Short mmCIF file of C-alpha atoms in Angstrom, two decimals:
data_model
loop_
_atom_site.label_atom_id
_atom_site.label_comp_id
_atom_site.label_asym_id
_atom_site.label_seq_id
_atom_site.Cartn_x
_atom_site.Cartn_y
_atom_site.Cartn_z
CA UNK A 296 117.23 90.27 99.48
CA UNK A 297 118.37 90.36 96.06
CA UNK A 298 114.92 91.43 94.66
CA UNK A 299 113.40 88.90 91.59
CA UNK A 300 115.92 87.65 89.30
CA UNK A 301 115.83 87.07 85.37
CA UNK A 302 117.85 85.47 83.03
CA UNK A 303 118.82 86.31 80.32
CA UNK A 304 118.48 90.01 80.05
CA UNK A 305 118.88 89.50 76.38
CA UNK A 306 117.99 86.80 74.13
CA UNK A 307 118.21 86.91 70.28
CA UNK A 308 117.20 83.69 68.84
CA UNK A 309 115.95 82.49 65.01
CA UNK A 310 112.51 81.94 64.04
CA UNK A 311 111.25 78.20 65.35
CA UNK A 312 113.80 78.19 68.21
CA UNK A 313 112.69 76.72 71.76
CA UNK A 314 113.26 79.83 73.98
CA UNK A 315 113.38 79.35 78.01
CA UNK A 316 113.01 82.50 80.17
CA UNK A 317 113.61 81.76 83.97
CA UNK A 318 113.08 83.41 86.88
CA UNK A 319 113.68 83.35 90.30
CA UNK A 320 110.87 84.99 93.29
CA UNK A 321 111.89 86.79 96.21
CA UNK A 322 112.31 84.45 99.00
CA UNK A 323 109.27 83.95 100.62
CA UNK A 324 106.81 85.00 98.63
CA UNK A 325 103.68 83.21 97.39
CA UNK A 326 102.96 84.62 94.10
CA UNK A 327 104.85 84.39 90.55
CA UNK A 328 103.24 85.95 87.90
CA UNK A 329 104.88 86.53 84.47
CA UNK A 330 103.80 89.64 82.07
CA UNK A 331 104.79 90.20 78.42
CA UNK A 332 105.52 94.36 77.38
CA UNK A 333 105.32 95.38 73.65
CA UNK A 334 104.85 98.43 72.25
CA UNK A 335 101.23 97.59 70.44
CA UNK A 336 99.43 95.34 73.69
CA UNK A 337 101.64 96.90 76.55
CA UNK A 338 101.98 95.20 79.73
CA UNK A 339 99.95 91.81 79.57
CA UNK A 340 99.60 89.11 82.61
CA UNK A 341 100.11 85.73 80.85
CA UNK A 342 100.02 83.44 83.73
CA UNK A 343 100.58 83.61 87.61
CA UNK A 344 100.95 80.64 90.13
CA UNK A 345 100.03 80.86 93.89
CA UNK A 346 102.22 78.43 96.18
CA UNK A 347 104.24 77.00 92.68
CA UNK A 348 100.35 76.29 91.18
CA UNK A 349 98.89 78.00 88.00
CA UNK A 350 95.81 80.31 89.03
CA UNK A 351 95.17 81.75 85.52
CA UNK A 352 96.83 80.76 82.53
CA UNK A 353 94.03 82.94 80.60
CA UNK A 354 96.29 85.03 79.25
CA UNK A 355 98.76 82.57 77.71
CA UNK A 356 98.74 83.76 73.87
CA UNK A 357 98.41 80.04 72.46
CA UNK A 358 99.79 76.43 72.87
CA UNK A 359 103.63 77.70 72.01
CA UNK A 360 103.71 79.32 75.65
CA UNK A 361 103.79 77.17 78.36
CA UNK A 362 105.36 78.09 82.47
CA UNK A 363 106.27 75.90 85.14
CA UNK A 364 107.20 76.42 88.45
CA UNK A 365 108.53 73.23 90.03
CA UNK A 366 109.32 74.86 92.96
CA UNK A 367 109.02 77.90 95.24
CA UNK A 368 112.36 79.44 94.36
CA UNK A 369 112.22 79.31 90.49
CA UNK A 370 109.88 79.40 87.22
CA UNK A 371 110.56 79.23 83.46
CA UNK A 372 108.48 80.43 80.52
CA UNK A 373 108.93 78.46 77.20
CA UNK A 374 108.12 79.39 73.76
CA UNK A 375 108.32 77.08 71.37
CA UNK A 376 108.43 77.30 68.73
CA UNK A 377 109.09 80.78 68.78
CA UNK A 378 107.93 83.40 66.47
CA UNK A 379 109.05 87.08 65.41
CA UNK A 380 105.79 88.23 66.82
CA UNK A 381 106.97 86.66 70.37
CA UNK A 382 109.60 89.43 70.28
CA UNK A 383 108.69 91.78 73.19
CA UNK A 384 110.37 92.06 77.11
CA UNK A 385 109.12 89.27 79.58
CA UNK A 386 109.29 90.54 82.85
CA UNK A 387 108.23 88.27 86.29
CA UNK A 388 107.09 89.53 89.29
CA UNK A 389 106.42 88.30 92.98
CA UNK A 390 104.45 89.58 96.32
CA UNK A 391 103.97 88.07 99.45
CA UNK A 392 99.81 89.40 99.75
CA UNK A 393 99.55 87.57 102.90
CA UNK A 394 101.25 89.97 104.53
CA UNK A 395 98.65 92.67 103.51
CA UNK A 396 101.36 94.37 101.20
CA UNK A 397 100.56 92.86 98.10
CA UNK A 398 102.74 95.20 95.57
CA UNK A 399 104.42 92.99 93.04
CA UNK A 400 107.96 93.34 92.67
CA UNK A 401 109.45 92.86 89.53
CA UNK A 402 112.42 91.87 87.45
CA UNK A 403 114.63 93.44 85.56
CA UNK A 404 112.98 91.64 82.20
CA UNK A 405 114.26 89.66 79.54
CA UNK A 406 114.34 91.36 76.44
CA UNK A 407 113.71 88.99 73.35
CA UNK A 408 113.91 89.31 70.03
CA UNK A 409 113.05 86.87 67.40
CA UNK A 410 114.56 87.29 63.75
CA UNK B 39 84.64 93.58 85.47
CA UNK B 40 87.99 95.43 86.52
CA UNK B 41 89.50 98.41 84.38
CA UNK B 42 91.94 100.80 84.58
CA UNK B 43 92.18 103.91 82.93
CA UNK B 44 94.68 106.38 82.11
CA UNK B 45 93.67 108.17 79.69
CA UNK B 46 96.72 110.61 79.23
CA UNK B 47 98.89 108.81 76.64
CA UNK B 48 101.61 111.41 77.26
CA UNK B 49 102.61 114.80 78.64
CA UNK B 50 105.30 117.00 78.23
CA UNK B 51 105.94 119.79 80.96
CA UNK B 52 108.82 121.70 81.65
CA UNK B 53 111.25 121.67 84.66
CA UNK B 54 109.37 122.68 88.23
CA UNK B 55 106.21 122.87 86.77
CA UNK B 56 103.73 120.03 88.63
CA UNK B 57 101.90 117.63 87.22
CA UNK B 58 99.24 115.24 87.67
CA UNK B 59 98.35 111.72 86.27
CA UNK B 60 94.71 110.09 86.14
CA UNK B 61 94.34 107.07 87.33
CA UNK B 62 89.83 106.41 87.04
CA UNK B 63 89.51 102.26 87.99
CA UNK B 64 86.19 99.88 87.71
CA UNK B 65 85.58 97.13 90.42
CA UNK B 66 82.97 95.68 91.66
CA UNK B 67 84.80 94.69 94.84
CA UNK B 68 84.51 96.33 97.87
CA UNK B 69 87.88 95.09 98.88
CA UNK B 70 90.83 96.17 96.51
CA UNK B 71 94.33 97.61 96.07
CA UNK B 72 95.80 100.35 94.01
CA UNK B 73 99.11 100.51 92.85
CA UNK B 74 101.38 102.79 90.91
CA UNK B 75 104.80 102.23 89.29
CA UNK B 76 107.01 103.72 87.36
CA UNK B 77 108.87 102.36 84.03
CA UNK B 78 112.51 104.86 83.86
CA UNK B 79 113.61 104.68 80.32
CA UNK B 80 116.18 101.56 81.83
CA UNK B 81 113.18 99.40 81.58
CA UNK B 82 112.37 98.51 84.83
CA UNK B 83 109.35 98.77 87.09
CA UNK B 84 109.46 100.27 90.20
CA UNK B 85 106.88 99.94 93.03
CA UNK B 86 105.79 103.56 94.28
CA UNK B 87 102.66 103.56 96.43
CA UNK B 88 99.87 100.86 97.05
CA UNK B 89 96.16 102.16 98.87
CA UNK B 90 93.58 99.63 100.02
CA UNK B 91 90.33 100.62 99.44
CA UNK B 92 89.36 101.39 102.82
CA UNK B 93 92.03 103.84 103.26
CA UNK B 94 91.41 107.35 101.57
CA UNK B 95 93.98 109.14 102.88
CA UNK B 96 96.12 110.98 100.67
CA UNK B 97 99.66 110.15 101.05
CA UNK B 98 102.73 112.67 100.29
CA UNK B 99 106.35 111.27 99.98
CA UNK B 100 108.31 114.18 99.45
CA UNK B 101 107.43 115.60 95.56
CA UNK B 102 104.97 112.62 95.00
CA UNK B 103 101.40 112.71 96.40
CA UNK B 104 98.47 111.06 95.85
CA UNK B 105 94.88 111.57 95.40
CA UNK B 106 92.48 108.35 96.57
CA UNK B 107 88.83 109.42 96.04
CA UNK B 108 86.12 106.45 95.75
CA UNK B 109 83.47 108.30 95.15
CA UNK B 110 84.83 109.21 91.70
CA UNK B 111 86.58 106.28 91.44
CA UNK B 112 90.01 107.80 90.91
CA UNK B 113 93.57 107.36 92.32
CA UNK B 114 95.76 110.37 91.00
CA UNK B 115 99.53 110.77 91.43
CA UNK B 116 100.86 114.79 91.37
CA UNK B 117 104.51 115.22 90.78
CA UNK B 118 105.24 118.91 92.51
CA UNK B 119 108.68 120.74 91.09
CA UNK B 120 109.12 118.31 88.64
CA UNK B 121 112.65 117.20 87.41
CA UNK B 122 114.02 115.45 84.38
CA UNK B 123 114.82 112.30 86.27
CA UNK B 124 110.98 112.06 86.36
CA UNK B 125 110.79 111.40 83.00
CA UNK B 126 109.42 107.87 82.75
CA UNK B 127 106.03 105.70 82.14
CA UNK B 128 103.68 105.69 85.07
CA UNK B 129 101.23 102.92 85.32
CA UNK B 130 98.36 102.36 87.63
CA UNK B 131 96.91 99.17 88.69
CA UNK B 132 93.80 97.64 90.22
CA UNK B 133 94.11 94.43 92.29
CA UNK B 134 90.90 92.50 93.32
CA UNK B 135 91.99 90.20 96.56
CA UNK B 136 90.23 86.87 96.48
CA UNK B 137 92.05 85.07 99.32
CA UNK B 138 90.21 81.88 99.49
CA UNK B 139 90.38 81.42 95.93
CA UNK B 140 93.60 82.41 95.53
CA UNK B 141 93.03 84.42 92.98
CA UNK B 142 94.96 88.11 92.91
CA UNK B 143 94.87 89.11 89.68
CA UNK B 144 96.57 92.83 89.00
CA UNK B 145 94.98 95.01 86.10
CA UNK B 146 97.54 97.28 84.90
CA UNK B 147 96.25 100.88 82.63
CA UNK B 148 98.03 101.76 79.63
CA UNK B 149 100.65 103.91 81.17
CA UNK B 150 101.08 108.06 81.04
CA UNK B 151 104.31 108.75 79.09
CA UNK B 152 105.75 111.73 81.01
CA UNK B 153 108.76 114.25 79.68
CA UNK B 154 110.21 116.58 81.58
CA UNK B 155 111.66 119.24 79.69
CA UNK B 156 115.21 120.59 80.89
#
């Protein structure tokens, strides 16, 4: 399997740009959850969907953010409009914890940076 | 509520020296997971090890090893003969498993910076 997939790895956009992170699960698996990782609030859990359905948006910073998954194979996060203080590396993960081995396995992250 | 602490921000040791990290959760489940991973300076997150709670046997995987204790509520990670390519941010986390709600929510601690010194 070729483990969870991101794109881009980079982003650079302008302030008030629509930004669109996706991200593709490991086949098979049930869970997609999507973290943000900055320096000040570390790793954060913005939102994760079981079977392509949110579970807990909680963590969703404000109305800007918003994640879909329209189906089992693929998600996007969107910011818009984005801010400088969005600027941080969005990683997704997936697990299968049916199986009983419910590690998440994550991306490589999207780094983005908003001028 | 869950927590996970790690309260060493950073340490530095030198080549072959070990080293542990502290991992102390909070749950009020009786059914949980621990996890740790490790963040190489590439960025990434690699899976390492993952305990259920009704498992307290240590584990060893060559120079890793790990210390599950419930009773003090901790799940510690030793490095033994440690080596630069160690260098890297470790993080713990607690997962809670809900099944028929769904709801697996994974509480991640701060992270342990750790330098190994050539």
């Amino acid at each position: 399997d070729a483990g969870v997939i991101q794109s881009p790895r980079h982003e650079v956009t302008e302030m008030g740009q629509e930004v669109t992170l996706r991200c593709k699960p490991i086949s098979g698996h049930d869970y997609l959850f999507w973290y943000r990782q900055t320096m000040m609030r570390g790793l954060e859990l913005l939102i994760y969907f079981n079977n392509n359905v949110p579970i807990d948006d909680s963590g969703m910073p404000e109305d800007r953010f918003s994640a879909k998954m329209p189906n089992a194979s693929f998600s996007t996060l969107k910011i818009q409009p984005s801010e400088p203080r969005d600027s941080a590396v969005y990683f997704c993960a997936s697990s299968q914890p049916g199986t009983g081995n419910n590690e998440q396995f994550f991306g490589p992250g999207t780094r983005l940076t908003v001028l | 509520a869950q927590k996970v602490t790690q309260a060493q921000t950073e340490i530095s040791v030198v080549e072959k020296e070990d080293v542990t990290l502290d991992c102390v959760y909070e749950t009020r489940d009786t059914t949980y997971y621990l996890f740790w991973y490790k963040q190489p300076p590439s960025g990434e997150l690699v899976f390492l090890i993952r305990r259920n709670s009704f498992d307290e046997q240590n584990e060893i995987s060559g120079r890793y090893s790990w210390n599950f204790q419930k009773s003090t509520s901790s799940f510690n990670f030793t490095i033994t003969a440690s080596q630069v390519v160690d260098s890297a941010v470790y993080f713990c986390a607690l997962s809670e498993a809900r099944l028929t709600t769904g709801t697996y929510k994974y509480i991640f601690g701060t992270g342990t910076r750790l330098k190994v010194l050539a």
